[in-house]
XYZ file of C-alpha atoms in Angstrom:
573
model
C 116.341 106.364 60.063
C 114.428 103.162 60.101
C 111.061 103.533 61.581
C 111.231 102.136 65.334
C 108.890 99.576 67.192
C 106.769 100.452 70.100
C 105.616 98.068 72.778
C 103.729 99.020 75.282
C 104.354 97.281 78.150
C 101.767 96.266 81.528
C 104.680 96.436 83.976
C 102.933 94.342 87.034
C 106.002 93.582 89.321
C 105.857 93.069 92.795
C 108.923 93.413 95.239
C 110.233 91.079 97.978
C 112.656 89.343 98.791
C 112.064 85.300 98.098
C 112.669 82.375 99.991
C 111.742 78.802 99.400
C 111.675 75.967 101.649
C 110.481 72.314 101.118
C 106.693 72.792 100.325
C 104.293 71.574 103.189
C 101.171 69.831 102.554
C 98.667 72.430 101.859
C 95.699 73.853 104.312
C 92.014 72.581 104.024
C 90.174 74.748 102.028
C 86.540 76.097 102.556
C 84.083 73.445 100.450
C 82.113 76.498 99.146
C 85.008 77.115 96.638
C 85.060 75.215 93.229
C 87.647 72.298 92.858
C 88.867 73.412 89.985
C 89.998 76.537 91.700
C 91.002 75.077 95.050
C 92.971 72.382 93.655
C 95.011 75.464 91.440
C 94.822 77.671 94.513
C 96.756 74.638 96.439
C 99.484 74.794 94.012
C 100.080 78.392 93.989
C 100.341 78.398 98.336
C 102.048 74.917 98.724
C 104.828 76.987 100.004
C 103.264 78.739 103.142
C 102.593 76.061 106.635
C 101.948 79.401 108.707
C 101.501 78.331 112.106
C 98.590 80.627 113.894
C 97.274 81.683 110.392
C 94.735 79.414 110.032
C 91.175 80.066 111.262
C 89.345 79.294 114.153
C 85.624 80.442 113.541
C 82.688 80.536 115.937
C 79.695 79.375 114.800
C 76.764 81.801 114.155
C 74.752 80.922 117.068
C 77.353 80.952 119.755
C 78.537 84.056 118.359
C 75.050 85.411 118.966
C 75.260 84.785 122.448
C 78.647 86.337 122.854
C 77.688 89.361 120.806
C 74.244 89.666 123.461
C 76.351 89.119 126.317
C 78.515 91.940 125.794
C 75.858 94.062 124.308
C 74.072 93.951 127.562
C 76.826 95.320 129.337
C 77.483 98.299 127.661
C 76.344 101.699 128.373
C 75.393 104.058 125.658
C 78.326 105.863 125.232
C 80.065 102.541 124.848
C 77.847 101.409 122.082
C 78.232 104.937 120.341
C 82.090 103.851 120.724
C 81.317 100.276 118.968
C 80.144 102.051 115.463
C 82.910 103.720 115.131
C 86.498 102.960 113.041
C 88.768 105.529 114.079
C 91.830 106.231 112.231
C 95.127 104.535 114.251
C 97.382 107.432 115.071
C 100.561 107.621 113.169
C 103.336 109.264 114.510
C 105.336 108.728 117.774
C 107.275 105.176 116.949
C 105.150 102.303 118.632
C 104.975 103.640 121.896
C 103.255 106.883 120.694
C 100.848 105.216 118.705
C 99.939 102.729 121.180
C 99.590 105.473 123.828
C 97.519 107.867 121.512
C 95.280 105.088 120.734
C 94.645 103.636 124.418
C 93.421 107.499 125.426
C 90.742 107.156 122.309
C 89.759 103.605 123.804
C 89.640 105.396 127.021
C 87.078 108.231 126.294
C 85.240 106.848 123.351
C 85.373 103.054 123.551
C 86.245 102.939 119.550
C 85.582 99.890 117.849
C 88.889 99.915 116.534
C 91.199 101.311 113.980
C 92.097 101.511 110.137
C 95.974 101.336 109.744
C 98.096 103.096 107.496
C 98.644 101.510 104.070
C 102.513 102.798 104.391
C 102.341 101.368 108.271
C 105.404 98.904 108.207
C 104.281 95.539 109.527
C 106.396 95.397 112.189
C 104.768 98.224 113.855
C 101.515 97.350 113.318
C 102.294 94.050 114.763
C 103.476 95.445 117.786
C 100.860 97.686 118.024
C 97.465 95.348 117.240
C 99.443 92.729 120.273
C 99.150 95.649 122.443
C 96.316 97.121 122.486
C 94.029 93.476 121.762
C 96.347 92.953 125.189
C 95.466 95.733 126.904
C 92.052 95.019 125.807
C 91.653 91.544 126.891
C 93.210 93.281 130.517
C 90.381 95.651 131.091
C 87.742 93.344 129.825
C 86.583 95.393 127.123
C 85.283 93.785 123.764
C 88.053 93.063 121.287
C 89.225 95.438 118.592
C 88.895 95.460 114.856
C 92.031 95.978 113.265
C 91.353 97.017 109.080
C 93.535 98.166 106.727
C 92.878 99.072 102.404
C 94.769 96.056 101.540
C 93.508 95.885 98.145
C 96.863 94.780 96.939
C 98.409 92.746 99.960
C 99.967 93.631 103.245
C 103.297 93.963 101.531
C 105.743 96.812 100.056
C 108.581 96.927 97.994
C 110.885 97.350 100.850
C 109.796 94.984 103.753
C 109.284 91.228 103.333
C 105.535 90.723 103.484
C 103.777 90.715 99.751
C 102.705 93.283 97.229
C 100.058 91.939 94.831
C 99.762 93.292 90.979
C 96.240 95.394 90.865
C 93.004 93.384 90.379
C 93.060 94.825 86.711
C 95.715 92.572 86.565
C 94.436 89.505 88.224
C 90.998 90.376 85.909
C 93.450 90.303 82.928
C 94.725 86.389 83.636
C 90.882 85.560 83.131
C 91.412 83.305 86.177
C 89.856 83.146 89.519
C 92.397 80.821 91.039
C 94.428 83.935 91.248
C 91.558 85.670 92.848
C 91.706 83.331 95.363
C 94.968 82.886 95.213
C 95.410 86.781 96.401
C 92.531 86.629 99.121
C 94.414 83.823 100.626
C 97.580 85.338 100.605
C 96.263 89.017 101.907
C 94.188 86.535 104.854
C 97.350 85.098 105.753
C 99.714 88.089 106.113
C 96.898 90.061 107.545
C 96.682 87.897 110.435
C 99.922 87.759 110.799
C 100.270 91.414 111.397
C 96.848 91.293 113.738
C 94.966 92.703 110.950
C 91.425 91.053 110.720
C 89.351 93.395 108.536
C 90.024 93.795 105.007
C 88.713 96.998 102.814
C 88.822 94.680 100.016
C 88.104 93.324 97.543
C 86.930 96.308 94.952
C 83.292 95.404 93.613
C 83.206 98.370 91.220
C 82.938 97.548 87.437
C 85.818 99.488 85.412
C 82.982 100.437 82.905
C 83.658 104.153 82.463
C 87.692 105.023 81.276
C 87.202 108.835 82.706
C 87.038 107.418 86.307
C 89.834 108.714 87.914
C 89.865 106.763 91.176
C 88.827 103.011 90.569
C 90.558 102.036 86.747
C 93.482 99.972 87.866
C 91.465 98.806 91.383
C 89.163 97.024 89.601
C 89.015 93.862 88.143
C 87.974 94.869 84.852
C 84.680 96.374 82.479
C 82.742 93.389 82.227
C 80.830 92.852 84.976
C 80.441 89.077 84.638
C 84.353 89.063 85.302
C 84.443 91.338 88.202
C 81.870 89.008 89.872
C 83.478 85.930 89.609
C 87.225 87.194 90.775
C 84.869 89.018 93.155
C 83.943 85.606 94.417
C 86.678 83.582 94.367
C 88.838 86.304 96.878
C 85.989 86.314 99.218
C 85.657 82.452 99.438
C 89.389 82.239 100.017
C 90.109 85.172 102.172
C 86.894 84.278 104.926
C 87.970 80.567 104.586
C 91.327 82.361 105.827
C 89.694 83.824 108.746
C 89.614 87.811 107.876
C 86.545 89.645 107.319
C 86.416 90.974 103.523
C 84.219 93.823 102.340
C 82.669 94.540 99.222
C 83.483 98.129 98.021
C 81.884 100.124 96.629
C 77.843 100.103 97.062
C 76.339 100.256 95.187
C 78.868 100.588 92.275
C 81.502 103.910 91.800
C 82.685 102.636 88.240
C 80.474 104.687 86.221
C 81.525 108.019 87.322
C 84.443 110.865 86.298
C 84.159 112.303 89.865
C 86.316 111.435 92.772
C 84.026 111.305 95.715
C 87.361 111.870 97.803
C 86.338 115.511 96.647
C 82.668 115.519 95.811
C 79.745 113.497 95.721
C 79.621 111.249 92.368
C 76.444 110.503 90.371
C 76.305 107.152 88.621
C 73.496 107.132 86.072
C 71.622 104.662 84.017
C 68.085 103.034 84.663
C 67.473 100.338 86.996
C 67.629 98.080 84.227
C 71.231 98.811 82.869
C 72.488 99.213 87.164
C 71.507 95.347 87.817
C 73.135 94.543 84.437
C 76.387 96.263 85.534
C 76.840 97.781 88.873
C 74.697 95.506 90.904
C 75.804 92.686 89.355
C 78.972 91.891 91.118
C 77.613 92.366 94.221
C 74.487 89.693 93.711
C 76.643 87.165 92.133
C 78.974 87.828 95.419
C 76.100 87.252 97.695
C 74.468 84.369 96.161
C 78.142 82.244 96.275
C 80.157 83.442 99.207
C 79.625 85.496 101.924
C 81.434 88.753 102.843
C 81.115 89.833 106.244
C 80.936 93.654 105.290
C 79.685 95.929 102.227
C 81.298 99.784 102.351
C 78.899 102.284 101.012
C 80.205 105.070 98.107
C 79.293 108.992 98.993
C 77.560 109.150 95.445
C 73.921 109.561 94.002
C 72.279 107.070 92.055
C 68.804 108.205 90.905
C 68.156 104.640 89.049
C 68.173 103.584 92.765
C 66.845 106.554 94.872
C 64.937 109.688 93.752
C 65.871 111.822 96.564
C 69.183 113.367 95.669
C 71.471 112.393 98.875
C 74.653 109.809 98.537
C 74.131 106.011 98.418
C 75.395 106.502 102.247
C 72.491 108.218 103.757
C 69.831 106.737 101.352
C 67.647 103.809 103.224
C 66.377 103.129 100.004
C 69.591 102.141 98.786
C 70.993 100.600 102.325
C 68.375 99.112 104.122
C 65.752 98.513 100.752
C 67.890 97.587 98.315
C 71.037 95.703 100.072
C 69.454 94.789 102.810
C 65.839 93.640 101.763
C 66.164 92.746 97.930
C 69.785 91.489 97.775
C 69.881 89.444 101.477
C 72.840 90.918 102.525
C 73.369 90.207 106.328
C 76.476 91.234 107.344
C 77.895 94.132 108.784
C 78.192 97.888 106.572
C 80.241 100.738 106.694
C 80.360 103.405 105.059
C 83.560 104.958 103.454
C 85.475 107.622 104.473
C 83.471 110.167 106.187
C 86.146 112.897 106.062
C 85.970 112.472 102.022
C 84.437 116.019 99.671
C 82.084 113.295 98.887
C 80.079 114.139 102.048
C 82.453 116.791 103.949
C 81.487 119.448 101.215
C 77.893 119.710 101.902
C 77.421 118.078 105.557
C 78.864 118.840 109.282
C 79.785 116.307 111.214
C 77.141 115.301 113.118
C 74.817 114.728 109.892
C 78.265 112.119 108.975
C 78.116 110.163 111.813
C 73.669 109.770 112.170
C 72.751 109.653 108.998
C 74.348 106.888 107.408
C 72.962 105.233 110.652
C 69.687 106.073 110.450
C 69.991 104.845 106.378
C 71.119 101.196 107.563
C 74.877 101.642 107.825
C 76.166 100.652 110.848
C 79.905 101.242 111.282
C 81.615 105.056 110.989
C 84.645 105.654 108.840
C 87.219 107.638 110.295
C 85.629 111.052 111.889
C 88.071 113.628 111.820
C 87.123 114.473 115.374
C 86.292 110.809 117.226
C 84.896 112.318 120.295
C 82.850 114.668 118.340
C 81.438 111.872 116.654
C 80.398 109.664 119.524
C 78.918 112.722 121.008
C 76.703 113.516 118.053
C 75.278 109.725 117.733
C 74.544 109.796 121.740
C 72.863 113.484 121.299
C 70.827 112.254 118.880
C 69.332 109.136 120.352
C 68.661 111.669 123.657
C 67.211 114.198 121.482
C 65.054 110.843 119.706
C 66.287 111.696 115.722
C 68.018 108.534 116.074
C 66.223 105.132 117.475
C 68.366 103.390 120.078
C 67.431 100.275 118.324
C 69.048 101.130 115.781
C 72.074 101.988 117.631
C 72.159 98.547 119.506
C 71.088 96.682 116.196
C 74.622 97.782 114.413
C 76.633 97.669 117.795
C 75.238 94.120 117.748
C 76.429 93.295 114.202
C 79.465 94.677 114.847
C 80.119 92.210 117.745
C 79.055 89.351 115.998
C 81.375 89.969 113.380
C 84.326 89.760 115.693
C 83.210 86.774 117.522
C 82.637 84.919 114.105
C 86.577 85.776 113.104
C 87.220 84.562 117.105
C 88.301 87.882 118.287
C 86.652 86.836 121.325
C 89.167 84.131 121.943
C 92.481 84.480 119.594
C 92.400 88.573 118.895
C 96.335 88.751 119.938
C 98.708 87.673 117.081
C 101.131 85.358 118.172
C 104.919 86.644 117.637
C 105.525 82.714 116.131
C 102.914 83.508 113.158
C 104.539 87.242 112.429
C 108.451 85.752 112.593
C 107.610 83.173 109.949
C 106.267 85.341 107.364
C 108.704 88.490 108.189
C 111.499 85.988 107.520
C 110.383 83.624 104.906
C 108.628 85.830 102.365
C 106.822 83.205 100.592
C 104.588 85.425 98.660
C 106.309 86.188 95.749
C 105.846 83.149 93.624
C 101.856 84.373 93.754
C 102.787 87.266 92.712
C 105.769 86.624 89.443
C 102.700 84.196 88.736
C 100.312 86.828 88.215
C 102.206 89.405 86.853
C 103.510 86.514 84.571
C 99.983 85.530 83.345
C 98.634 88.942 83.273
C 100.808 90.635 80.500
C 98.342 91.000 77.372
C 99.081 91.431 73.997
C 97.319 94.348 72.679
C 98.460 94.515 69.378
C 101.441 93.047 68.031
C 103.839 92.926 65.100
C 107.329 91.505 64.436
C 108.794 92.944 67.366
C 107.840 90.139 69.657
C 109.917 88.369 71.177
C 111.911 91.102 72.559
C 115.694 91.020 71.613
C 118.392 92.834 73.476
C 119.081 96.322 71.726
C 115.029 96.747 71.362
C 113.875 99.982 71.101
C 111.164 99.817 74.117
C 108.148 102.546 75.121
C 107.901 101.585 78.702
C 104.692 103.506 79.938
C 103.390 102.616 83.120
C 100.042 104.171 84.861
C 99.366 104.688 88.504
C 96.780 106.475 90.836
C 99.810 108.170 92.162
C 103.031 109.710 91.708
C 105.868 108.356 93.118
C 105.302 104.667 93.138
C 108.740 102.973 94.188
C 107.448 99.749 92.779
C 106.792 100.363 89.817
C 110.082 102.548 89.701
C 111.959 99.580 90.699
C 110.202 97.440 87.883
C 110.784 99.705 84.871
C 114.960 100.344 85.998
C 115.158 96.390 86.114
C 113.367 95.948 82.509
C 115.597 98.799 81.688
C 118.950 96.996 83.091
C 117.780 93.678 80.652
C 116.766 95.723 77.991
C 120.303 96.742 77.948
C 122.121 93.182 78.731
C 123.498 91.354 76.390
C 122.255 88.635 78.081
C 118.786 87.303 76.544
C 115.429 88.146 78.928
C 114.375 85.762 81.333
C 111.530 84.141 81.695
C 110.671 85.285 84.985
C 113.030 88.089 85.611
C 113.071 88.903 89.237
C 113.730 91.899 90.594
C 116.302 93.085 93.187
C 115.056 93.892 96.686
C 115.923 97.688 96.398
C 115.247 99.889 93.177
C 117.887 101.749 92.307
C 116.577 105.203 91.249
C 114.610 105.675 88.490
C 116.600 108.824 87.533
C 119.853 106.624 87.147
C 117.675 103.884 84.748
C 116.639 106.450 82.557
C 120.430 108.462 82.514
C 121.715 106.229 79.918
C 118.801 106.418 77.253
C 118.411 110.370 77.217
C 118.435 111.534 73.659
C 121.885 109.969 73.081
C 123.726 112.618 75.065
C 126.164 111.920 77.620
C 124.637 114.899 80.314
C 123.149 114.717 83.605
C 119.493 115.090 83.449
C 117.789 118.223 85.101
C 116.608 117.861 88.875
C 113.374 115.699 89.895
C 110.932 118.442 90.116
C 111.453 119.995 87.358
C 112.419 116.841 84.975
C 108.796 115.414 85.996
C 107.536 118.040 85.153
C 108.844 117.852 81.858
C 107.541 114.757 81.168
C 104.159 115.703 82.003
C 104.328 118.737 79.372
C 105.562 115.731 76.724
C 102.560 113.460 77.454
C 99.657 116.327 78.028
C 100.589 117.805 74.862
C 102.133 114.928 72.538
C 105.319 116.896 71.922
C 108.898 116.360 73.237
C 110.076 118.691 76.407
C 112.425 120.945 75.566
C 115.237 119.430 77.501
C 115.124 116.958 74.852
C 115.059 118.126 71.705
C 115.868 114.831 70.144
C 113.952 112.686 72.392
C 111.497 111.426 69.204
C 113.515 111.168 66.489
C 116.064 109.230 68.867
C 113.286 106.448 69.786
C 114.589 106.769 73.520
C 111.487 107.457 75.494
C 111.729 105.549 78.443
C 109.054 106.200 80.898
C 106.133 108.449 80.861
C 104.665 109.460 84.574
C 101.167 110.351 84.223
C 99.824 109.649 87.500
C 96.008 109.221 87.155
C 93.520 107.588 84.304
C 91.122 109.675 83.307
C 90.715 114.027 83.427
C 94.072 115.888 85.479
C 93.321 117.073 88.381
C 95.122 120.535 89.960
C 98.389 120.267 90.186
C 98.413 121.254 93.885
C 95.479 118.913 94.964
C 96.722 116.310 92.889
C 98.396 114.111 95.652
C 96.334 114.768 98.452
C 93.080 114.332 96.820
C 93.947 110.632 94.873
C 96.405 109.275 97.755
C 95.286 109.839 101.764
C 97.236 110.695 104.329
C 98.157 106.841 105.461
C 98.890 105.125 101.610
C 95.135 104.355 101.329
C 92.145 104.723 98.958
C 88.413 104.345 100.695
């Protein structure tokens, strides 16, 4: 038998459903972004005209005096409740959720919520008009909606957009798509009455052991990562969403998951501004983010008390604050992660990080628990009150800078347009399109029908429906007789992958074993290098058709592996 080709293939698909009308004149961009990149950045969006996603910004100063006005009025269990992001409840339909979430408002005066990545946008429409109503009734301060849309609002199954990763947006070596993506994530945020993105990913990809960032960030050269970096935050504020810079200061050097222990990223001070720092500076000298999100990791280049980067002033106050400029809000990740759960309680979660400089609270397990702890320990005087107003403050101008303090309810005219004429997808084919990267090749390019194709795809995750859907549409062409498209698109719903694969297994006609225990299989072939045993002549057959390894970098346990890359809501922090 003839020796067979392999290709290894970046599959970097995104799902929805694709209508185009006559293309409007574009929106006025912000000035601060390069021509060259706004006048590409116009030809990639000439399709979307949203009505009510464009921004209407307060300036600085009268958001000041909005921010004191309200400030004034608060008591100081109110401003405990204004440092805090709680997590938005999930079950119940709409109603539930929005009555689960008015009780927290009630008792804690929460600052506002982070919304499930798997969330569909019609709910959290519904739910942000709501409770920004019910806010605006009682006369309370406007919330902040945020959600980890590092990849778009979208999912393979609802119309809204689902963006490649940034290693793929690194990979077209151009920051019009960037931009292009911060645009798009602004738009379709606001839309859904989400105002605070947990994006973009700062982190240099610069160790290939890291088992949480790889594919989130924009690449291993940090010169890259600042300049895509950049270009989303220029395009995404000048959309009217907060962005924030994650994470500080730097998790790419690492093997650890701080979802389950604290990190340490090491190297001198020297090699950390070369690399890690890097992104961020570069970010903070062209554009300006409204928020940074601290990592739960050690960095003795930066701090020689060994504590995480989120309850180090050195690193917070010192370093971001005093030696890079940074002015805008932070928050620190996740404070239910290992990263700090393992070796603090909760109250050292929630005062710490504020006494270090942060000054919004990720997601407390136990909200009222939380606000208690900050309150108890300005009375007991470990924390300064100051301090407490000083990020309440921040906080506040932050939302009156987006104008939450006069537009926080989106409009139901905004939402219908985008839910019906998914306009994102031509950003996305565009990417994906640009992004594919030749490794190494031989004859075997282009691909002709009958090819012999090693389709292996990566993912932080198992059980990626996108990325399903992509490799049974490449397997449907592969075996066409029709020639591949240019631009092949795929079909709104992905058939299973089980039923893609059924026709290449080792040349047998015979179904193929159940899910559980085929993927497991499959993870036997790749850990080891040898064929499972349900198919013997799997190798000599040239029929391998998709590998599932689900992380880059070490294997975790088997029954943490989920859990610990993948929260509970379809985030990452």
């Amino acid at each position: 038998m003839t020796t067979f080709r392999l290709l290894a293939l970046s599959l970097l698909l995104t799902l929805t459903a694709c209508a185009q009308p006559e293309p409007p004149e574009p929106a006025a961009i912000d000035e601060e972004i390069p021509a060259q990149t706004v006048s590409a950045l116009d030809t990639l969006m000439d399709a979307y005209d949203v009505p009510g996603l464009y921004p209407s910004r307060m300036e600085q100063a009268e958001a000041e005096a909005w921010a004191d006005s309200v400030l004034a009025t608060l008591s100081l269990d109110d401003k405990a409740g204004q440092v805090i992001l709680a997590n938005l409840p999930s079950s119940g339909g709409v109603d539930g959720i929005v009555e689960n979430a008015r009780g927290l408002i009630e008792r804690t005066g929460v600052t506002g919520f982070l919304v499930g990545r798997l969330l569909p946008p019609d709910e959290v429409f519904e739910v942000t008009r709501q409770l920004q109503q019910a806010q605006i009734d009682a006369g309370r301060p406007p919330l902040f909606f945020a959600a980890d849309y590092e990849r778009g609002v979208g999912r393979f199954s609802n119309a809204f957009t689902e963006l490649p990763s940034n290693m793929a947006i690194g990979a077209t070596r151009d920051p019009a798509y960037a931009a292009a993506a911060g645009r798009l994530s602004a738009m379709e945020s606001r839309a859904v009455g989400v105002r605070l993105l947990f994006a973009p990913v700062a982190d240099v990809n610069n160790n290939p052991g890291n088992p949480i960032i790889n594919i989130r960030s924009y690449g291993e050269r940090p010169e890259l990562v600042g300049e895509m970096v950049t270009a989303y935050v220029q395009a995404a504020e000048a959309a009217g969403v907060a962005t924030t810079l994650k994470h500080f200061p730097g998790h790419g050097n690492t093997t650890t998951d701080t979802h389950s222990r604290m990190a340490t990223v090491d190297g001198d001070r020297a090699q950390l501004d070369a690399i890690e720092l890097r992104p961020f500076r570069e970010t903070f000298a062209a554009a300006s983010p409204t928020a940074v999100m601290t990592a739960h990791l050690w960095v003795p280049g930066l701090d020689d008390v060994e504590r995480p980067a989120t309850f180090s002033p050195v690193v917070l106050t010192d370093l971001l604050r005093g030696e890079l400029g940074f002015d805008g809000f932070v928050v620190t990740d996740d404070v239910r992660m290992g990263g700090l759960a393992n070796d603090f309680d909760l109250a050292q979660r929630v005062t710490q990080p504020l006494a270090a400089g942060a000054d919004m609270i990720l997601t407390p397990r136990d909200v009222d628990a939380a606000a208690r702890a900050i309150t108890q320990s300005i009375d007991a005087g470990d924390l300064a009150a100051d301090r407490l107003d000083e990020a309440a403050r921040r906080i506040l101008v932050a939302k009156a800078r987006l104008g939450l303090s006069r537009d926080a309810v989106p409009t139901q005219e905004a939402f219908d347009y985008v839910n019906t004429r998914p306009l994102g997808q031509r950003v996305a084919d565009a990417i994906a399109r640009d992004a594919a990267t030749v490794v190494r090749s031989s004859d075997a390019l282009p691909l002709a029908s009958g090819t012999r194709v090693l389709a292996l795809h990566l993912s932080n995750y198992t059980g990626s429906e996108s990325i399903e859907a992509a490799v049974a549409e490449l397997d449907a062409q592969l075996e066409s007789d029709e020639p591949l498209p240019r631009q092949p698109r795929l079909a709104h719903r992905p058939r299973p992958l089980r039923r893609a694969l059924g026709r290449r297994r080792c040349g047998r006609d015979r179904p193929l074993p159940p899910p559980r225990q085929r993927t497991r299989k499959r993870r036997t072939a790749s850990r080891s290098g040898r064929t499972s045993p349900g198919c013997p002549r799997l190798r000599q057959a040239g029929r391998l058709a998709c590998v599932r390894q689900p992380v880059l970098g070490p294997r975790l346990p088997r029954r943490r592996r989920q859990s610990h890359l993948l929260r509970s809501d379809g985030g990452f922090g």
